[in-house]
XYZ file of C-alpha atoms in Angstrom:
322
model
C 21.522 5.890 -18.560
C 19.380 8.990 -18.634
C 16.086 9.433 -16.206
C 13.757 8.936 -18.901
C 14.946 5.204 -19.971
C 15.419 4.561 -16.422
C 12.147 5.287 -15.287
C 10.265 2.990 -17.747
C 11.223 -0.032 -15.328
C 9.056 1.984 -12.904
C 5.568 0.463 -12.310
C 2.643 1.421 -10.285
C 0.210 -0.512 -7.784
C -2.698 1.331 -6.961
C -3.934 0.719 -3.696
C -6.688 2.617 -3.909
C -9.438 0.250 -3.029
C -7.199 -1.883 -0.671
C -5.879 1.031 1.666
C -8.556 3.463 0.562
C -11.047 0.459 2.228
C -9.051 1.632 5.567
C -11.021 4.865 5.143
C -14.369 3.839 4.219
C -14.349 -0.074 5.842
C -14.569 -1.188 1.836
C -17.595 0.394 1.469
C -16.926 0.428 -3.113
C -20.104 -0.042 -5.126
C -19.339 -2.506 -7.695
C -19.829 0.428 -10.435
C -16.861 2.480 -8.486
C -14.425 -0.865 -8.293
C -15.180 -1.366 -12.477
C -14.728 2.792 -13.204
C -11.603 2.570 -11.475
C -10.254 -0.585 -13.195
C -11.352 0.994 -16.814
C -9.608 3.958 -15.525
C -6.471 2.715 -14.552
C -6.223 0.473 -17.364
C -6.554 3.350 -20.093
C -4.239 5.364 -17.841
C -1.359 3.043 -18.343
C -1.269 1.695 -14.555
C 0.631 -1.465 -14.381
C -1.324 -3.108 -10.985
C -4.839 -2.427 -9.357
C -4.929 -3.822 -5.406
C -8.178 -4.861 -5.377
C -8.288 -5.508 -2.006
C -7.423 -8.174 0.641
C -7.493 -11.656 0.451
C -7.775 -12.315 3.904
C -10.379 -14.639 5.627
C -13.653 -13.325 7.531
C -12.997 -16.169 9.775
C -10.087 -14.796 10.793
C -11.076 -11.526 11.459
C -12.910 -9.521 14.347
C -15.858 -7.567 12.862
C -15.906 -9.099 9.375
C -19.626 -9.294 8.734
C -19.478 -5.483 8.847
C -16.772 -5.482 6.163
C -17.342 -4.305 2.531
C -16.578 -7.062 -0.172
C -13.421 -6.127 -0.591
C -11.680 -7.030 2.767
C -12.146 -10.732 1.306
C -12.132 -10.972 -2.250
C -13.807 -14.101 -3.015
C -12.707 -15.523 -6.444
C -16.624 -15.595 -7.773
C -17.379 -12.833 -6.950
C -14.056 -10.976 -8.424
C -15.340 -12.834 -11.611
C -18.680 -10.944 -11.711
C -16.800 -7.446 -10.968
C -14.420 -7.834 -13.454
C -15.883 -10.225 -16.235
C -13.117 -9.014 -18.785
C -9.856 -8.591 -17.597
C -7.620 -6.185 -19.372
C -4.196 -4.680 -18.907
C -4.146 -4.213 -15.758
C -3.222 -6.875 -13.731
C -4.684 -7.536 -10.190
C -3.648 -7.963 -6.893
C -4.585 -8.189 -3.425
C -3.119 -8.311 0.147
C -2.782 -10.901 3.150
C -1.836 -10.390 6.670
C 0.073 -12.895 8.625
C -2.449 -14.909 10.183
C -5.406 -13.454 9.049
C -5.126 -15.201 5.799
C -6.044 -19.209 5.443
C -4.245 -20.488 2.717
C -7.074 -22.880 1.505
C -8.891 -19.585 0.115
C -5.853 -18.870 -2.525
C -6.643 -20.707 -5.676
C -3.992 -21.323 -7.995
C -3.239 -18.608 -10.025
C -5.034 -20.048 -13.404
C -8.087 -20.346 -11.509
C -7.894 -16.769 -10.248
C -8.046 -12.911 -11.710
C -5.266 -12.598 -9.548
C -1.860 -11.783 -10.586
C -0.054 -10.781 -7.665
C -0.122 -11.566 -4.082
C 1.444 -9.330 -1.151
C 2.343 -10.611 1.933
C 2.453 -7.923 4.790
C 4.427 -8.258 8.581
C 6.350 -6.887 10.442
C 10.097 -7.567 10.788
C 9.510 -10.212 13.710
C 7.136 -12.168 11.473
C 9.466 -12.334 8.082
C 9.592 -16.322 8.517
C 5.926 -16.914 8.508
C 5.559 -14.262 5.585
C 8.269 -16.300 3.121
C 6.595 -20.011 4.404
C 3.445 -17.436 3.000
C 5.370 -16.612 -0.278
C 6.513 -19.540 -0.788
C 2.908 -21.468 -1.320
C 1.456 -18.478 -3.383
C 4.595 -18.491 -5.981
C 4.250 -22.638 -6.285
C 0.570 -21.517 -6.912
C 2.019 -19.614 -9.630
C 1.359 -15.752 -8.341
C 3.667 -13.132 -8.349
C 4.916 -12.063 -4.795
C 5.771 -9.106 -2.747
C 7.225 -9.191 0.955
C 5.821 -5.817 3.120
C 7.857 -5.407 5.993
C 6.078 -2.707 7.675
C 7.018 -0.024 10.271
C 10.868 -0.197 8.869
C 11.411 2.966 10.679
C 11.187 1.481 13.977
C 13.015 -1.666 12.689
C 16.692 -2.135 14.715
C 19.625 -2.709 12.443
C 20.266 -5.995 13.383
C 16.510 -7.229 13.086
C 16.618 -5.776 9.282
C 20.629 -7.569 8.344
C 19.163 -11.011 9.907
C 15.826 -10.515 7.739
C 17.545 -9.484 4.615
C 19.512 -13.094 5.229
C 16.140 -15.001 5.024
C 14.892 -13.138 1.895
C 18.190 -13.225 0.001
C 17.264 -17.203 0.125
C 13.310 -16.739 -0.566
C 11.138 -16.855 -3.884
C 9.819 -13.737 -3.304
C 9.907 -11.257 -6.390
C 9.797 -8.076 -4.769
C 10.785 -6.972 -1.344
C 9.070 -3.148 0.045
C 10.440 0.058 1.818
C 7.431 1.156 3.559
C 6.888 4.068 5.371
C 4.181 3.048 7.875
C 3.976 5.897 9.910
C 4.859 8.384 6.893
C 7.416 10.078 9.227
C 10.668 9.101 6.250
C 11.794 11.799 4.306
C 14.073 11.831 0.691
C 17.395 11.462 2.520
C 15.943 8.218 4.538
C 14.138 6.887 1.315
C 17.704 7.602 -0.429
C 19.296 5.485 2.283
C 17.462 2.769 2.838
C 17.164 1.994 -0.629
C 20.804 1.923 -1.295
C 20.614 -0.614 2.093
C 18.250 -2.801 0.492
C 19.713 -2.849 -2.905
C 22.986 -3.522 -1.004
C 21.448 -6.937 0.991
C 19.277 -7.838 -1.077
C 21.078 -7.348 -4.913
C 18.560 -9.946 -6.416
C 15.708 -8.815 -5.517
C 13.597 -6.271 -6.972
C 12.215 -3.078 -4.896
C 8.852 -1.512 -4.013
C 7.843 1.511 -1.787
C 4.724 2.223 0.385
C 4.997 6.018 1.209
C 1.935 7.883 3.192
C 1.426 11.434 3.170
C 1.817 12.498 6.966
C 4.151 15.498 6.171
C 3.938 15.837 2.385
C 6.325 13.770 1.193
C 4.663 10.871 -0.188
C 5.170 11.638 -3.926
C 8.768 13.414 -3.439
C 9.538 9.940 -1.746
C 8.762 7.799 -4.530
C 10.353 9.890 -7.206
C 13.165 9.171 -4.868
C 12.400 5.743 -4.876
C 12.254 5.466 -8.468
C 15.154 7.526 -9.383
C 17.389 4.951 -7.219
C 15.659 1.524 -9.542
C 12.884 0.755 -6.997
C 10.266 -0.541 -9.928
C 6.976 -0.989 -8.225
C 5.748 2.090 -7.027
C 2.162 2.205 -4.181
C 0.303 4.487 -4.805
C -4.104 5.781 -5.158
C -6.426 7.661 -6.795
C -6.408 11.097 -5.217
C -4.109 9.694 -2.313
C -7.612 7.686 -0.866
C -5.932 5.606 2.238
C -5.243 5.511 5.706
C -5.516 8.463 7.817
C -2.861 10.971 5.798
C -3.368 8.668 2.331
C -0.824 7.519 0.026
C 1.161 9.080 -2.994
C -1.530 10.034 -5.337
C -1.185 7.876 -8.540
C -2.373 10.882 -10.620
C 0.807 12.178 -9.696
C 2.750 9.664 -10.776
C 1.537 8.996 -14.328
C 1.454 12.442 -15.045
C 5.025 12.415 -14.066
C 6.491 9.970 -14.439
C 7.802 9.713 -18.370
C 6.640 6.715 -19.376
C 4.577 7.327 -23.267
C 2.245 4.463 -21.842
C 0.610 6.868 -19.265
C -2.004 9.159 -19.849
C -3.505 10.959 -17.168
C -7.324 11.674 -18.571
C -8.949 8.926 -17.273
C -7.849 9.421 -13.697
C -9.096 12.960 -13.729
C -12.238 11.673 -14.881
C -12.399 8.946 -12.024
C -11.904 11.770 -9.446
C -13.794 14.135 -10.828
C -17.137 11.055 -10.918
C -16.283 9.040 -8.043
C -13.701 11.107 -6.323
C -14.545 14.278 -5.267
C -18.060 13.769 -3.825
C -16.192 10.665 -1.804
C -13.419 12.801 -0.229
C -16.863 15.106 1.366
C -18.494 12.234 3.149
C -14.956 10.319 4.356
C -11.560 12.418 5.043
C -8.042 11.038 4.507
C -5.096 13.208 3.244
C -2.750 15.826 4.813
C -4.304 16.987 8.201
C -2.617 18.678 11.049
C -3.248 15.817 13.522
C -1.813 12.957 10.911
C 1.683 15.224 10.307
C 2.204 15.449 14.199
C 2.268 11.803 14.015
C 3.877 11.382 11.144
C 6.886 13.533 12.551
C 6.850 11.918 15.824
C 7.546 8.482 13.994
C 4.385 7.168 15.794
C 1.207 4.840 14.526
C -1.642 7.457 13.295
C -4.362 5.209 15.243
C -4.296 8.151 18.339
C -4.745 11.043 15.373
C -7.405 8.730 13.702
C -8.772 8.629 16.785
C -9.280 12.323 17.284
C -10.445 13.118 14.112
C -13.139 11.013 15.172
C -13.755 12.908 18.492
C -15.754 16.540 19.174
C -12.109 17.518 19.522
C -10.792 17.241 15.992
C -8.952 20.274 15.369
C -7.491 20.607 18.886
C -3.679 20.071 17.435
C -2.555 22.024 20.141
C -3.651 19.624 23.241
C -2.723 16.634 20.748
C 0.398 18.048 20.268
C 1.269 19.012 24.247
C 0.239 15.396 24.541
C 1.967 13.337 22.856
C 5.223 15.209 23.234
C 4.975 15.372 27.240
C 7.616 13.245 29.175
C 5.756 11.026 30.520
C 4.045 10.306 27.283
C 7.208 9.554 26.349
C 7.769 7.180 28.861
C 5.117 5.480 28.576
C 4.497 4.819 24.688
């Protein structure tokens, strides 16, 4: 099978409102959310995350939220009147999601749900799959942070998913400290445990390699590729989906109209809020560690002090104690 019929079971989710909201606390006019839905539609892209579905009841610090950290279904009506191509999706958090708010699916613009944990949570995340694919939805499992996951915690999750509903099970690269080799390897580990499932990546962009990643990916059969407009996410941002349509070869994909979403939305967005390959986010990213303490400086008088952040985090008894 050559790369080019492979690579039409690739598809891409853009995540660009969903993690981009990381950056910006959701803060998308209505016009931006419906540009970016034209624009991804005409550009071929498979999925638009259009946010979370979690509950503001749930959540510390809701009211301050944009729209899209909830998604309620009448309002996703009045955003998106006519839907097209594109189908939608959104994302729920262990715990932070009340299952009362997911209509079925023929009540809802949504297509797909994803259901995020971490490797200790896996049971509550299938119970979680389980409802949303009676209610009709497509489904994703997230297990995040695989690359501090221990072998044994990922065989005895693989055993519980090998027995779930869920469609699609993700690689992702929390901390965006993975490389190609890794990405090679733990995709030929999934596909080995879990040979009826289907496979997705998260990458982020800590040292670069969030696109060379999911070529990776996608060269190995994982179809659902994460990606967003201009890389807009969390602290070092996430393979740019611009990227990947003009790469990948797929005669659906055009990559116009996402060069005319940056170039309207995009650009003038990128000077007021900052995500995206900085110093501070590949020290963490190569250190295998959360970005919250580089976030956390960027946000200080001390921003480009890399040095200090660096001696830091990489002292012993930092090491101790983290």
């Amino acid at each position: 099978m050559n790369a080019k019929s492979k690579s039409m079971h690739n598809q891409i989710v853009d995540c660009t409102i969903r993690d981009g909201g990381l950056v910006n606390n959701w803060d998308f006019s209505v016009e931006f959310v419906q540009h970016l839905y034209q624009s991804l539609n005409e550009a071929g892209v498979e999925y638009m995350e259009i946010g979370y579905k979690n509950s503001p009841k749930l959540l510390k610090g809701a009211e301050s939220a944009g729209p899209w950290r909830f998604l309620d279904d009448d309002f996703l009506r009045k955003v998106i009147p006519q839907k097209l191509n594109t189908k939608l999706s959104a994302l729920v958090d262990i715990g932070r999601v009340d299952e009362n708010d997911i209509l079925p699916r023929e009540e809802s613009l949504l297509d797909l749900i994803r259901v995020a944990c971490y490797v200790q949570d896996v049971d509550k995340a299938l119970e979680l799959v389980r409802l949303f694919n009676e209610r009709g939805y497509e489904t994703t499992l997230n297990i995040m942070a695989l690359s501090n996951v221990m072998e044994h915690q990922l065989l005895e999750a693989f055993e519980k998913i090998n027995e779930s509903v869920v469609d699609v099970v993700y690689i992702v690269d929390s901390y965006g400290s993975l490389d190609p080799n890794d990405f090679a390897l733990l995709t030929a580990k999934f596909k080995k445990h879990l040979p009826n499932k289907r496979l997705g990546v998260h990458t982020h962009n800590n040292m670069q390699l969030a696109f060379a990643n999911s070529l990776i990916a996608a060269e190995q059969g994982v179809e659902l590729l994460d990606a967003s407009v201009y890389g807009m996410g969390r602290a070092a941002g996430n393979c740019p989906t611009e990227l990947l349509v003009a790469h990948l070869k797929n005669p659906k994909y055009n990559v116009r109209p996402l060069l005319d979403m940056i170039e309207q939305f995009m650009i003038s967005l990128r000077e007021k809020e900052e995500w995206g390959y900085i110093i501070p986010y590949m020290i963490t990213g190569m250190l295998d560690e959360h970005p919250r303490s580089a976030m956390a400086l960027r946000g200080s008088a001390d921003k480009d002090k890399s040095v200090d952040f660096y001696d830091k985090l990489t002292t012993p008894e930092m090491l101790h104690n983290s």
